[in-house]
PDB file of N, CA, C and O in Angstrom:
ATOM      1  N   MET A 159     -59.477  12.639  83.143  1.00  0.00           N
ATOM      2  CA  MET A 159     -59.305  13.566  84.237  1.00  0.00           C
ATOM      3  C   MET A 159     -60.158  14.818  84.031  1.00  0.00           C
ATOM      4  O   MET A 159     -60.727  15.340  84.976  1.00  0.00           O
ATOM      5  N   ARG A 160     -60.256  15.262  82.788  1.00  0.00           N
ATOM      6  CA  ARG A 160     -60.998  16.486  82.496  1.00  0.00           C
ATOM      7  C   ARG A 160     -62.485  16.326  82.836  1.00  0.00           C
ATOM      8  O   ARG A 160     -63.103  17.236  83.382  1.00  0.00           O
ATOM      9  N   GLY A 161     -63.057  15.157  82.545  1.00  0.00           N
ATOM     10  CA  GLY A 161     -64.475  14.935  82.813  1.00  0.00           C
ATOM     11  C   GLY A 161     -64.786  14.932  84.296  1.00  0.00           C
ATOM     12  O   GLY A 161     -65.793  15.489  84.739  1.00  0.00           O
ATOM     13  N   ILE A 162     -63.918  14.300  85.093  1.00  0.00           N
ATOM     14  CA  ILE A 162     -64.140  14.258  86.538  1.00  0.00           C
ATOM     15  C   ILE A 162     -64.015  15.649  87.147  1.00  0.00           C
ATOM     16  O   ILE A 162     -64.800  16.041  88.013  1.00  0.00           O
ATOM     17  N   ILE A 163     -63.036  16.414  86.681  1.00  0.00           N
ATOM     18  CA  ILE A 163     -62.867  17.776  87.200  1.00  0.00           C
ATOM     19  C   ILE A 163     -64.076  18.636  86.850  1.00  0.00           C
ATOM     20  O   ILE A 163     -64.567  19.408  87.683  1.00  0.00           O
ATOM     21  N   LEU A 164     -64.583  18.507  85.629  1.00  0.00           N
ATOM     22  CA  LEU A 164     -65.779  19.257  85.238  1.00  0.00           C
ATOM     23  C   LEU A 164     -66.975  18.882  86.114  1.00  0.00           C
ATOM     24  O   LEU A 164     -67.713  19.761  86.586  1.00  0.00           O
ATOM     25  N   SER A 165     -67.162  17.598  86.342  1.00  0.00           N
ATOM     26  CA  SER A 165     -68.310  17.150  87.141  1.00  0.00           C
ATOM     27  C   SER A 165     -68.201  17.608  88.589  1.00  0.00           C
ATOM     28  O   SER A 165     -69.178  18.107  89.166  1.00  0.00           O
ATOM     29  N   LEU A 166     -67.044  17.439  89.189  1.00  0.00           N
ATOM     30  CA  LEU A 166     -66.878  17.847  90.586  1.00  0.00           C
ATOM     31  C   LEU A 166     -66.984  19.359  90.757  1.00  0.00           C
ATOM     32  O   LEU A 166     -67.596  19.843  91.718  1.00  0.00           O
ATOM     33  N   ALA A 167     -66.409  20.115  89.822  1.00  0.00           N
ATOM     34  CA  ALA A 167     -66.496  21.572  89.904  1.00  0.00           C
ATOM     35  C   ALA A 167     -67.943  22.042  89.756  1.00  0.00           C
ATOM     36  O   ALA A 167     -68.382  22.957  90.475  1.00  0.00           O
ATOM     37  N   SER A 168     -68.684  21.422  88.851  1.00  0.00           N
ATOM     38  CA  SER A 168     -70.082  21.828  88.684  1.00  0.00           C
ATOM     39  C   SER A 168     -70.924  21.429  89.895  1.00  0.00           C
ATOM     40  O   SER A 168     -71.856  22.140  90.275  1.00  0.00           O
ATOM     41  N   PHE A 169     -70.592  20.308  90.533  1.00  0.00           N
ATOM     42  CA  PHE A 169     -71.317  19.916  91.744  1.00  0.00           C
ATOM     43  C   PHE A 169     -71.035  20.888  92.888  1.00  0.00           C
ATOM     44  O   PHE A 169     -71.964  21.302  93.596  1.00  0.00           O
ATOM     45  N   ILE A 170     -69.793  21.270  93.062  1.00  0.00           N
ATOM     46  CA  ILE A 170     -69.450  22.243  94.109  1.00  0.00           C
ATOM     47  C   ILE A 170     -70.116  23.579  93.821  1.00  0.00           C
ATOM     48  O   ILE A 170     -70.654  24.220  94.730  1.00  0.00           O
ATOM     49  N   ALA A 171     -70.109  24.004  92.549  1.00  0.00           N
ATOM     50  CA  ALA A 171     -70.774  25.258  92.188  1.00  0.00           C
ATOM     51  C   ALA A 171     -72.274  25.181  92.457  1.00  0.00           C
ATOM     52  O   ALA A 171     -72.884  26.142  92.936  1.00  0.00           O
ATOM     53  N   SER A 172     -72.880  24.040  92.169  1.00  0.00           N
ATOM     54  CA  SER A 172     -74.309  23.874  92.413  1.00  0.00           C
ATOM     55  C   SER A 172     -74.627  23.926  93.903  1.00  0.00           C
ATOM     56  O   SER A 172     -75.639  24.507  94.311  1.00  0.00           O
ATOM     57  N   LEU A 173     -73.766  23.322  94.706  1.00  0.00           N
ATOM     58  CA  LEU A 173     -73.964  23.392  96.156  1.00  0.00           C
ATOM     59  C   LEU A 173     -73.881  24.829  96.651  1.00  0.00           C
ATOM     60  O   LEU A 173     -74.709  25.269  97.468  1.00  0.00           O
ATOM     61  N   LEU A 174     -72.906  25.569  96.174  1.00  0.00           N
ATOM     62  CA  LEU A 174     -72.759  26.958  96.608  1.00  0.00           C
ATOM     63  C   LEU A 174     -73.903  27.830  96.106  1.00  0.00           C
ATOM     64  O   LEU A 174     -74.365  28.730  96.817  1.00  0.00           O
ATOM     65  N   LEU A 175     -74.380  27.572  94.893  1.00  0.00           N
ATOM     66  CA  LEU A 175     -75.507  28.337  94.358  1.00  0.00           C
ATOM     67  C   LEU A 175     -76.802  28.043  95.120  1.00  0.00           C
ATOM     68  O   LEU A 175     -77.691  28.889  95.185  1.00  0.00           O
ATOM     69  N   ALA A 176     -76.904  26.850  95.686  1.00  0.00           N
ATOM     70  CA  ALA A 176     -78.099  26.484  96.445  1.00  0.00           C
ATOM     71  C   ALA A 176     -78.048  27.022  97.875  1.00  0.00           C
ATOM     72  O   ALA A 176     -79.022  26.921  98.603  1.00  0.00           O
ATOM     73  N   GLY A 177     -76.915  27.594  98.278  1.00  0.00           N
ATOM     74  CA  GLY A 177     -76.786  28.118  99.630  1.00  0.00           C
ATOM     75  C   GLY A 177     -76.406  27.042 100.624  1.00  0.00           C
ATOM     76  O   GLY A 177     -76.903  27.026 101.748  1.00  0.00           O
ATOM     77  N   PHE A 178     -75.535  26.136 100.233  1.00  0.00           N
ATOM     78  CA  PHE A 178     -75.244  24.943 101.021  1.00  0.00           C
ATOM     79  C   PHE A 178     -74.760  25.178 102.453  1.00  0.00           C
ATOM     80  O   PHE A 178     -75.275  24.532 103.342  1.00  0.00           O
ATOM     81  N   PRO A 179     -73.808  26.029 102.721  1.00  0.00           N
ATOM     82  CA  PRO A 179     -73.319  26.044 104.107  1.00  0.00           C
ATOM     83  C   PRO A 179     -74.421  26.312 105.140  1.00  0.00           C
ATOM     84  O   PRO A 179     -74.308  25.896 106.276  1.00  0.00           O
ATOM     85  N   HIS A 180     -75.475  26.971 104.725  1.00  0.00           N
ATOM     86  CA  HIS A 180     -76.576  27.290 105.647  1.00  0.00           C
ATOM     87  C   HIS A 180     -77.804  26.492 105.210  1.00  0.00           C
ATOM     88  O   HIS A 180     -78.503  26.860 104.277  1.00  0.00           O
ATOM     89  N   ILE A 181     -78.064  25.389 105.884  1.00  0.00           N
ATOM     90  CA  ILE A 181     -79.118  24.458 105.484  1.00  0.00           C
ATOM     91  C   ILE A 181     -80.510  25.097 105.545  1.00  0.00           C
ATOM     92  O   ILE A 181     -81.402  24.739 104.790  1.00  0.00           O
ATOM     93  N   GLU A 182     -80.685  26.073 106.419  1.00  0.00           N
ATOM     94  CA  GLU A 182     -82.005  26.701 106.536  1.00  0.00           C
ATOM     95  C   GLU A 182     -82.267  27.697 105.409  1.00  0.00           C
ATOM     96  O   GLU A 182     -83.393  28.152 105.232  1.00  0.00           O
ATOM     97  N   LYS A 183     -81.253  28.048 104.640  1.00  0.00           N
ATOM     98  CA  LYS A 183     -81.405  29.023 103.565  1.00  0.00           C
ATOM     99  C   LYS A 183     -81.267  28.392 102.184  1.00  0.00           C
ATOM    100  O   LYS A 183     -80.864  29.048 101.231  1.00  0.00           O
ATOM    101  N   LEU A 184     -81.614  27.104 102.059  1.00  0.00           N
ATOM    102  CA  LEU A 184     -81.524  26.455 100.748  1.00  0.00           C
ATOM    103  C   LEU A 184     -82.540  27.075  99.791  1.00  0.00           C
ATOM    104  O   LEU A 184     -83.688  27.309 100.140  1.00  0.00           O
ATOM    105  N   HIS A 185     -82.096  27.360  98.597  1.00  0.00           N
ATOM    106  CA  HIS A 185     -82.954  27.956  97.579  1.00  0.00           C
ATOM    107  C   HIS A 185     -82.483  27.512  96.202  1.00  0.00           C
ATOM    108  O   HIS A 185     -81.358  27.060  96.037  1.00  0.00           O
ATOM    109  N   GLY A 186     -83.342  27.639  95.247  1.00  0.00           N
ATOM    110  CA  GLY A 186     -82.988  27.288  93.880  1.00  0.00           C
ATOM    111  C   GLY A 186     -82.438  28.494  93.142  1.00  0.00           C
ATOM    112  O   GLY A 186     -82.698  29.641  93.501  1.00  0.00           O
ATOM    113  N   SER A 187     -81.662  28.241  92.138  1.00  0.00           N
ATOM    114  CA  SER A 187     -81.095  29.307  91.327  1.00  0.00           C
ATOM    115  C   SER A 187     -81.151  28.877  89.872  1.00  0.00           C
ATOM    116  O   SER A 187     -80.864  27.720  89.548  1.00  0.00           O
ATOM    117  N   PRO A 188     -81.507  29.788  88.977  1.00  0.00           N
ATOM    118  CA  PRO A 188     -81.524  29.416  87.566  1.00  0.00           C
ATOM    119  C   PRO A 188     -80.131  29.069  87.036  1.00  0.00           C
ATOM    120  O   PRO A 188     -79.995  28.359  86.047  1.00  0.00           O
ATOM    121  N   TRP A 189     -79.093  29.516  87.696  1.00  0.00           N
ATOM    122  CA  TRP A 189     -77.730  29.219  87.274  1.00  0.00           C
ATOM    123  C   TRP A 189     -77.359  27.763  87.529  1.00  0.00           C
ATOM    124  O   TRP A 189     -76.371  27.273  87.000  1.00  0.00           O
ATOM    125  N   GLN A 190     -78.145  27.085  88.337  1.00  0.00           N
ATOM    126  CA  GLN A 190     -77.870  25.674  88.589  1.00  0.00           C
ATOM    127  C   GLN A 190     -78.118  24.825  87.342  1.00  0.00           C
ATOM    128  O   GLN A 190     -77.540  23.751  87.204  1.00  0.00           O
ATOM    129  N   LEU A 191     -78.952  25.303  86.447  1.00  0.00           N
ATOM    130  CA  LEU A 191     -79.167  24.575  85.188  1.00  0.00           C
ATOM    131  C   LEU A 191     -77.897  24.589  84.342  1.00  0.00           C
ATOM    132  O   LEU A 191     -77.582  23.600  83.672  1.00  0.00           O
ATOM    133  N   ALA A 192     -77.141  25.688  84.395  1.00  0.00           N
ATOM    134  CA  ALA A 192     -75.857  25.723  83.700  1.00  0.00           C
ATOM    135  C   ALA A 192     -74.898  24.721  84.336  1.00  0.00           C
ATOM    136  O   ALA A 192     -74.127  24.049  83.631  1.00  0.00           O
ATOM    137  N   SER A 193     -74.955  24.615  85.638  1.00  0.00           N
ATOM    138  CA  SER A 193     -74.125  23.639  86.344  1.00  0.00           C
ATOM    139  C   SER A 193     -74.508  22.219  85.942  1.00  0.00           C
ATOM    140  O   SER A 193     -73.646  21.353  85.789  1.00  0.00           O
ATOM    141  N   LEU A 194     -75.790  21.982  85.742  1.00  0.00           N
ATOM    142  CA  LEU A 194     -76.258  20.665  85.295  1.00  0.00           C
ATOM    143  C   LEU A 194     -75.726  20.331  83.905  1.00  0.00           C
ATOM    144  O   LEU A 194     -75.295  19.209  83.639  1.00  0.00           O
ATOM    145  N   LEU A 195     -75.724  21.315  83.012  1.00  0.00           N
ATOM    146  CA  LEU A 195     -75.202  21.098  81.659  1.00  0.00           C
ATOM    147  C   LEU A 195     -73.699  20.830  81.679  1.00  0.00           C
ATOM    148  O   LEU A 195     -73.201  19.986  80.929  1.00  0.00           O
ATOM    149  N   ILE A 196     -72.974  21.527  82.542  1.00  0.00           N
ATOM    150  CA  ILE A 196     -71.533  21.304  82.643  1.00  0.00           C
ATOM    151  C   ILE A 196     -71.250  19.914  83.195  1.00  0.00           C
ATOM    152  O   ILE A 196     -70.323  19.223  82.753  1.00  0.00           O
ATOM    153  N   ALA A 197     -72.062  19.462  84.154  1.00  0.00           N
ATOM    154  CA  ALA A 197     -71.886  18.108  84.694  1.00  0.00           C
ATOM    155  C   ALA A 197     -72.186  17.060  83.626  1.00  0.00           C
ATOM    156  O   ALA A 197     -71.500  16.029  83.553  1.00  0.00           O
ATOM    157  N   ALA A 198     -73.185  17.302  82.789  1.00  0.00           N
ATOM    158  CA  ALA A 198     -73.481  16.370  81.696  1.00  0.00           C
ATOM    159  C   ALA A 198     -72.338  16.348  80.679  1.00  0.00           C
ATOM    160  O   ALA A 198     -71.990  15.287  80.139  1.00  0.00           O
ATOM    161  N   TRP A 199     -71.727  17.498  80.438  1.00  0.00           N
ATOM    162  CA  TRP A 199     -70.569  17.576  79.557  1.00  0.00           C
ATOM    163  C   TRP A 199     -69.402  16.788  80.147  1.00  0.00           C
ATOM    164  O   TRP A 199     -68.695  16.065  79.441  1.00  0.00           O
ATOM    165  N   GLY A 200     -69.219  16.891  81.468  1.00  0.00           N
ATOM    166  CA  GLY A 200     -68.179  16.116  82.138  1.00  0.00           C
ATOM    167  C   GLY A 200     -68.424  14.617  82.029  1.00  0.00           C
ATOM    168  O   GLY A 200     -67.485  13.836  81.853  1.00  0.00           O
ATOM    169  N   MET A 201     -69.682  14.214  82.112  1.00  0.00           N
ATOM    170  CA  MET A 201     -69.999  12.790  81.970  1.00  0.00           C
ATOM    171  C   MET A 201     -69.713  12.317  80.548  1.00  0.00           C
ATOM    172  O   MET A 201     -69.211  11.209  80.349  1.00  0.00           O
ATOM    173  N   ALA A 202     -70.004  13.155  79.569  1.00  0.00           N
ATOM    174  CA  ALA A 202     -69.707  12.798  78.179  1.00  0.00           C
ATOM    175  C   ALA A 202     -68.197  12.686  77.954  1.00  0.00           C
ATOM    176  O   ALA A 202     -67.732  11.801  77.234  1.00  0.00           O
ATOM    177  N   GLU A 203     -67.431  13.567  78.593  1.00  0.00           N
ATOM    178  CA  GLU A 203     -65.975  13.494  78.482  1.00  0.00           C
ATOM    179  C   GLU A 203     -65.439  12.212  79.112  1.00  0.00           C
ATOM    180  O   GLU A 203     -64.499  11.611  78.601  1.00  0.00           O
ATOM    181  N   THR A 204     -66.023  11.799  80.230  1.00  0.00           N
ATOM    182  CA  THR A 204     -65.603  10.557  80.867  1.00  0.00           C
ATOM    183  C   THR A 204     -65.983   9.366  79.996  1.00  0.00           C
ATOM    184  O   THR A 204     -65.204   8.401  79.878  1.00  0.00           O
ATOM    185  N   ALA A 205     -67.138   9.409  79.369  1.00  0.00           N
ATOM    186  CA  ALA A 205     -67.593   8.296  78.525  1.00  0.00           C
ATOM    187  C   ALA A 205     -66.708   8.120  77.293  1.00  0.00           C
ATOM    188  O   ALA A 205     -66.626   7.019  76.748  1.00  0.00           O
ATOM    189  N   ARG A 206     -66.034   9.173  76.872  1.00  0.00           N
ATOM    190  CA  ARG A 206     -65.134   9.060  75.727  1.00  0.00           C
ATOM    191  C   ARG A 206     -63.949   8.148  76.025  1.00  0.00           C
ATOM    192  O   ARG A 206     -63.293   7.660  75.101  1.00  0.00           O
ATOM    193  N   CYS A 207     -63.659   7.909  77.298  1.00  0.00           N
ATOM    194  CA  CYS A 207     -62.512   7.079  77.679  1.00  0.00           C
ATOM    195  C   CYS A 207     -62.816   5.583  77.624  1.00  0.00           C
ATOM    196  O   CYS A 207     -61.919   4.768  77.847  1.00  0.00           O
ATOM    197  N   LEU A 208     -64.062   5.208  77.377  1.00  0.00           N
ATOM    198  CA  LEU A 208     -64.403   3.786  77.312  1.00  0.00           C
ATOM    199  C   LEU A 208     -63.725   3.132  76.124  1.00  0.00           C
ATOM    200  O   LEU A 208     -63.637   3.710  75.041  1.00  0.00           O
ATOM    201  N   ARG A 209     -63.263   1.917  76.345  1.00  0.00           N
ATOM    202  CA  ARG A 209     -62.653   1.136  75.274  1.00  0.00           C
ATOM    203  C   ARG A 209     -63.565  -0.038  74.957  1.00  0.00           C
ATOM    204  O   ARG A 209     -64.394  -0.438  75.760  1.00  0.00           O
ATOM    205  N   GLY A 210     -63.408  -0.591  73.784  1.00  0.00           N
ATOM    206  CA  GLY A 210     -64.267  -1.691  73.363  1.00  0.00           C
ATOM    207  C   GLY A 210     -64.014  -2.985  74.111  1.00  0.00           C
ATOM    208  O   GLY A 210     -64.920  -3.773  74.347  1.00  0.00           O
ATOM    209  N   LYS A 211     -62.767  -3.239  74.480  1.00  0.00           N
ATOM    210  CA  LYS A 211     -62.413  -4.487  75.133  1.00  0.00           C
ATOM    211  C   LYS A 211     -62.484  -4.318  76.650  1.00  0.00           C
ATOM    212  O   LYS A 211     -62.057  -3.315  77.193  1.00  0.00           O
ATOM    213  N   TRP A 212     -63.031  -5.323  77.321  1.00  0.00           N
ATOM    214  CA  TRP A 212     -63.177  -5.283  78.772  1.00  0.00           C
ATOM    215  C   TRP A 212     -61.814  -5.401  79.451  1.00  0.00           C
ATOM    216  O   TRP A 212     -60.987  -6.227  79.095  1.00  0.00           O
ATOM    217  N   SER A 213     -61.570  -4.545  80.449  1.00  0.00           N
ATOM    218  CA  SER A 213     -60.348  -4.594  81.249  1.00  0.00           C
ATOM    219  C   SER A 213     -60.638  -3.894  82.574  1.00  0.00           C
ATOM    220  O   SER A 213     -61.739  -3.370  82.792  1.00  0.00           O
ATOM    221  N   LEU A 214     -59.667  -3.888  83.438  1.00  0.00           N
ATOM    222  CA  LEU A 214     -59.845  -3.172  84.701  1.00  0.00           C
ATOM    223  C   LEU A 214     -59.955  -1.664  84.471  1.00  0.00           C
ATOM    224  O   LEU A 214     -60.632  -0.960  85.215  1.00  0.00           O
ATOM    225  N   TYR A 215     -59.287  -1.166  83.443  1.00  0.00           N
ATOM    226  CA  TYR A 215     -59.419   0.247  83.071  1.00  0.00           C
ATOM    227  C   TYR A 215     -60.865   0.555  82.689  1.00  0.00           C
ATOM    228  O   TYR A 215     -61.426   1.571  83.099  1.00  0.00           O
ATOM    229  N   HIS A 216     -61.476  -0.335  81.909  1.00  0.00           N
ATOM    230  CA  HIS A 216     -62.866  -0.184  81.502  1.00  0.00           C
ATOM    231  C   HIS A 216     -63.779  -0.169  82.741  1.00  0.00           C
ATOM    232  O   HIS A 216     -64.711   0.639  82.821  1.00  0.00           O
ATOM    233  N   ALA A 217     -63.505  -1.056  83.691  1.00  0.00           N
ATOM    234  CA  ALA A 217     -64.305  -1.100  84.920  1.00  0.00           C
ATOM    235  C   ALA A 217     -64.156   0.192  85.715  1.00  0.00           C
ATOM    236  O   ALA A 217     -65.131   0.703  86.275  1.00  0.00           O
ATOM    237  N   GLY A 218     -62.955   0.747  85.751  1.00  0.00           N
ATOM    238  CA  GLY A 218     -62.743   2.015  86.446  1.00  0.00           C
ATOM    239  C   GLY A 218     -63.500   3.152  85.799  1.00  0.00           C
ATOM    240  O   GLY A 218     -64.073   4.012  86.486  1.00  0.00           O
ATOM    241  N   VAL A 219     -63.530   3.180  84.481  1.00  0.00           N
ATOM    242  CA  VAL A 219     -64.275   4.227  83.776  1.00  0.00           C
ATOM    243  C   VAL A 219     -65.771   4.076  84.038  1.00  0.00           C
ATOM    244  O   VAL A 219     -66.481   5.073  84.221  1.00  0.00           O
ATOM    245  N   ILE A 220     -66.259   2.864  84.104  1.00  0.00           N
ATOM    246  CA  ILE A 220     -67.682   2.649  84.406  1.00  0.00           C
ATOM    247  C   ILE A 220     -68.000   3.139  85.819  1.00  0.00           C
ATOM    248  O   ILE A 220     -69.044   3.761  86.050  1.00  0.00           O
ATOM    249  N   LEU A 221     -67.112   2.898  86.778  1.00  0.00           N
ATOM    250  CA  LEU A 221     -67.321   3.427  88.134  1.00  0.00           C
ATOM    251  C   LEU A 221     -67.348   4.954  88.132  1.00  0.00           C
ATOM    252  O   LEU A 221     -68.158   5.574  88.834  1.00  0.00           O
ATOM    253  N   LEU A 222     -66.477   5.564  87.348  1.00  0.00           N
ATOM    254  CA  LEU A 222     -66.494   7.027  87.245  1.00  0.00           C
ATOM    255  C   LEU A 222     -67.779   7.523  86.588  1.00  0.00           C
ATOM    256  O   LEU A 222     -68.310   8.578  86.968  1.00  0.00           O
ATOM    257  N   LEU A 223     -68.297   6.768  85.623  1.00  0.00           N
ATOM    258  CA  LEU A 223     -69.568   7.150  84.998  1.00  0.00           C
ATOM    259  C   LEU A 223     -70.720   7.067  86.004  1.00  0.00           C
ATOM    260  O   LEU A 223     -71.623   7.914  85.986  1.00  0.00           O
ATOM    261  N   TYR A 224     -70.687   6.054  86.862  1.00  0.00           N
ATOM    262  CA  TYR A 224     -71.716   5.963  87.899  1.00  0.00           C
ATOM    263  C   TYR A 224     -71.606   7.128  88.886  1.00  0.00           C
ATOM    264  O   TYR A 224     -72.617   7.653  89.351  1.00  0.00           O
ATOM    265  N   SER A 225     -70.396   7.541  89.203  1.00  0.00           N
ATOM    266  CA  SER A 225     -70.247   8.687  90.098  1.00  0.00           C
ATOM    267  C   SER A 225     -70.734   9.966  89.414  1.00  0.00           C
ATOM    268  O   SER A 225     -71.342  10.826  90.055  1.00  0.00           O
ATOM    269  N   ASP A 226     -70.482  10.094  88.115  1.00  0.00           N
ATOM    270  CA  ASP A 226     -71.014  11.241  87.375  1.00  0.00           C
ATOM    271  C   ASP A 226     -72.536  11.228  87.346  1.00  0.00           C
ATOM    272  O   ASP A 226     -73.180  12.278  87.447  1.00  0.00           O
ATOM    273  N   LEU A 227     -73.114  10.052  87.211  1.00  0.00           N
ATOM    274  CA  LEU A 227     -74.572   9.932  87.237  1.00  0.00           C
ATOM    275  C   LEU A 227     -75.131  10.354  88.597  1.00  0.00           C
ATOM    276  O   LEU A 227     -76.171  11.021  88.673  1.00  0.00           O
ATOM    277  N   MET A 228     -74.428   9.993  89.658  1.00  0.00           N
ATOM    278  CA  MET A 228     -74.856  10.404  90.997  1.00  0.00           C
ATOM    279  C   MET A 228     -74.752  11.922  91.161  1.00  0.00           C
ATOM    280  O   MET A 228     -75.617  12.551  91.775  1.00  0.00           O
ATOM    281  N   ILE A 229     -73.703  12.517  90.613  1.00  0.00           N
ATOM    282  CA  ILE A 229     -73.562  13.972  90.660  1.00  0.00           C
ATOM    283  C   ILE A 229     -74.709  14.637  89.909  1.00  0.00           C
ATOM    284  O   ILE A 229     -75.299  15.611  90.391  1.00  0.00           O
ATOM    285  N   LEU A 230     -75.060  14.111  88.736  1.00  0.00           N
ATOM    286  CA  LEU A 230     -76.192  14.666  87.982  1.00  0.00           C
ATOM    287  C   LEU A 230     -77.488  14.559  88.781  1.00  0.00           C
ATOM    288  O   LEU A 230     -78.302  15.493  88.811  1.00  0.00           O
ATOM    289  N   THR A 231     -77.698  13.432  89.445  1.00  0.00           N
ATOM    290  CA  THR A 231     -78.902  13.239  90.251  1.00  0.00           C
ATOM    291  C   THR A 231     -78.952  14.227  91.409  1.00  0.00           C
ATOM    292  O   THR A 231     -80.009  14.800  91.695  1.00  0.00           O
ATOM    293  N   LEU A 232     -77.825  14.450  92.059  1.00  0.00           N
ATOM    294  CA  LEU A 232     -77.799  15.393  93.177  1.00  0.00           C
ATOM    295  C   LEU A 232     -78.042  16.823  92.713  1.00  0.00           C
ATOM    296  O   LEU A 232     -78.711  17.604  93.407  1.00  0.00           O
ATOM    297  N   ILE A 233     -77.517  17.183  91.555  1.00  0.00           N
ATOM    298  CA  ILE A 233     -77.762  18.536  91.043  1.00  0.00           C
ATOM    299  C   ILE A 233     -79.234  18.713  90.692  1.00  0.00           C
ATOM    300  O   ILE A 233     -79.834  19.755  90.989  1.00  0.00           O
ATOM    301  N   VAL A 234     -79.842  17.712  90.078  1.00  0.00           N
ATOM    302  CA  VAL A 234     -81.287  17.781  89.774  1.00  0.00           C
ATOM    303  C   VAL A 234     -82.084  17.911  91.070  1.00  0.00           C
ATOM    304  O   VAL A 234     -83.047  18.676  91.144  1.00  0.00           O
ATOM    305  N   PHE A 235     -81.679  17.188  92.114  1.00  0.00           N
ATOM    306  CA  PHE A 235     -82.357  17.297  93.398  1.00  0.00           C
ATOM    307  C   PHE A 235     -82.216  18.705  93.966  1.00  0.00           C
ATOM    308  O   PHE A 235     -83.190  19.279  94.482  1.00  0.00           O
ATOM    309  N   LEU A 236     -81.036  19.293  93.870  1.00  0.00           N
ATOM    310  CA  LEU A 236     -80.831  20.640  94.390  1.00  0.00           C
ATOM    311  C   LEU A 236     -81.624  21.682  93.596  1.00  0.00           C
ATOM    312  O   LEU A 236     -82.064  22.686  94.154  1.00  0.00           O
ATOM    313  N   VAL A 237     -81.809  21.417  92.304  1.00  0.00           N
ATOM    314  CA  VAL A 237     -82.616  22.345  91.492  1.00  0.00           C
ATOM    315  C   VAL A 237     -84.091  22.224  91.865  1.00  0.00           C
ATOM    316  O   VAL A 237     -84.807  23.212  91.986  1.00  0.00           O
ATOM    317  N   ALA A 238     -84.569  20.998  92.078  1.00  0.00           N
ATOM    318  CA  ALA A 238     -85.994  20.763  92.287  1.00  0.00           C
ATOM    319  C   ALA A 238     -86.411  20.857  93.754  1.00  0.00           C
ATOM    320  O   ALA A 238     -87.599  20.975  94.045  1.00  0.00           O
ATOM    321  N   TYR A 239     -85.492  20.813  94.695  1.00  0.00           N
ATOM    322  CA  TYR A 239     -85.840  20.761  96.119  1.00  0.00           C
ATOM    323  C   TYR A 239     -86.655  21.956  96.607  1.00  0.00           C
ATOM    324  O   TYR A 239     -87.646  21.765  97.268  1.00  0.00           O
ATOM    325  N   PRO A 240     -86.300  23.180  96.269  1.00  0.00           N
ATOM    326  CA  PRO A 240     -87.070  24.317  96.805  1.00  0.00           C
ATOM    327  C   PRO A 240     -88.491  24.412  96.256  1.00  0.00           C
ATOM    328  O   PRO A 240     -89.300  25.148  96.775  1.00  0.00           O
ATOM    329  N   LEU A 241     -88.802  23.688  95.195  1.00  0.00           N
ATOM    330  CA  LEU A 241     -90.153  23.748  94.643  1.00  0.00           C
ATOM    331  C   LEU A 241     -91.067  23.036  95.584  1.00  0.00           C
ATOM    332  O   LEU A 241     -92.120  23.095  95.825  1.00  0.00           O
TER     333      LEU A 241
END
């Protein structure tokens, strides 16, 4: 739970730092790199929940890891978009 909360909070923070509600005012911020690091930390926390034996729990954690990867990709896009 902690990893997902970290990732989602950092994604929301990155959106707000980029000026999300106003699409015409999108800009980059150096603070978004901190948001990227927090999202990577959240992904590492989620990866700690993996177990060695395959189960439906393992499949759920892998789905959460893919969602964390998508969050990381979106944050990188928001950092690089104004360039």
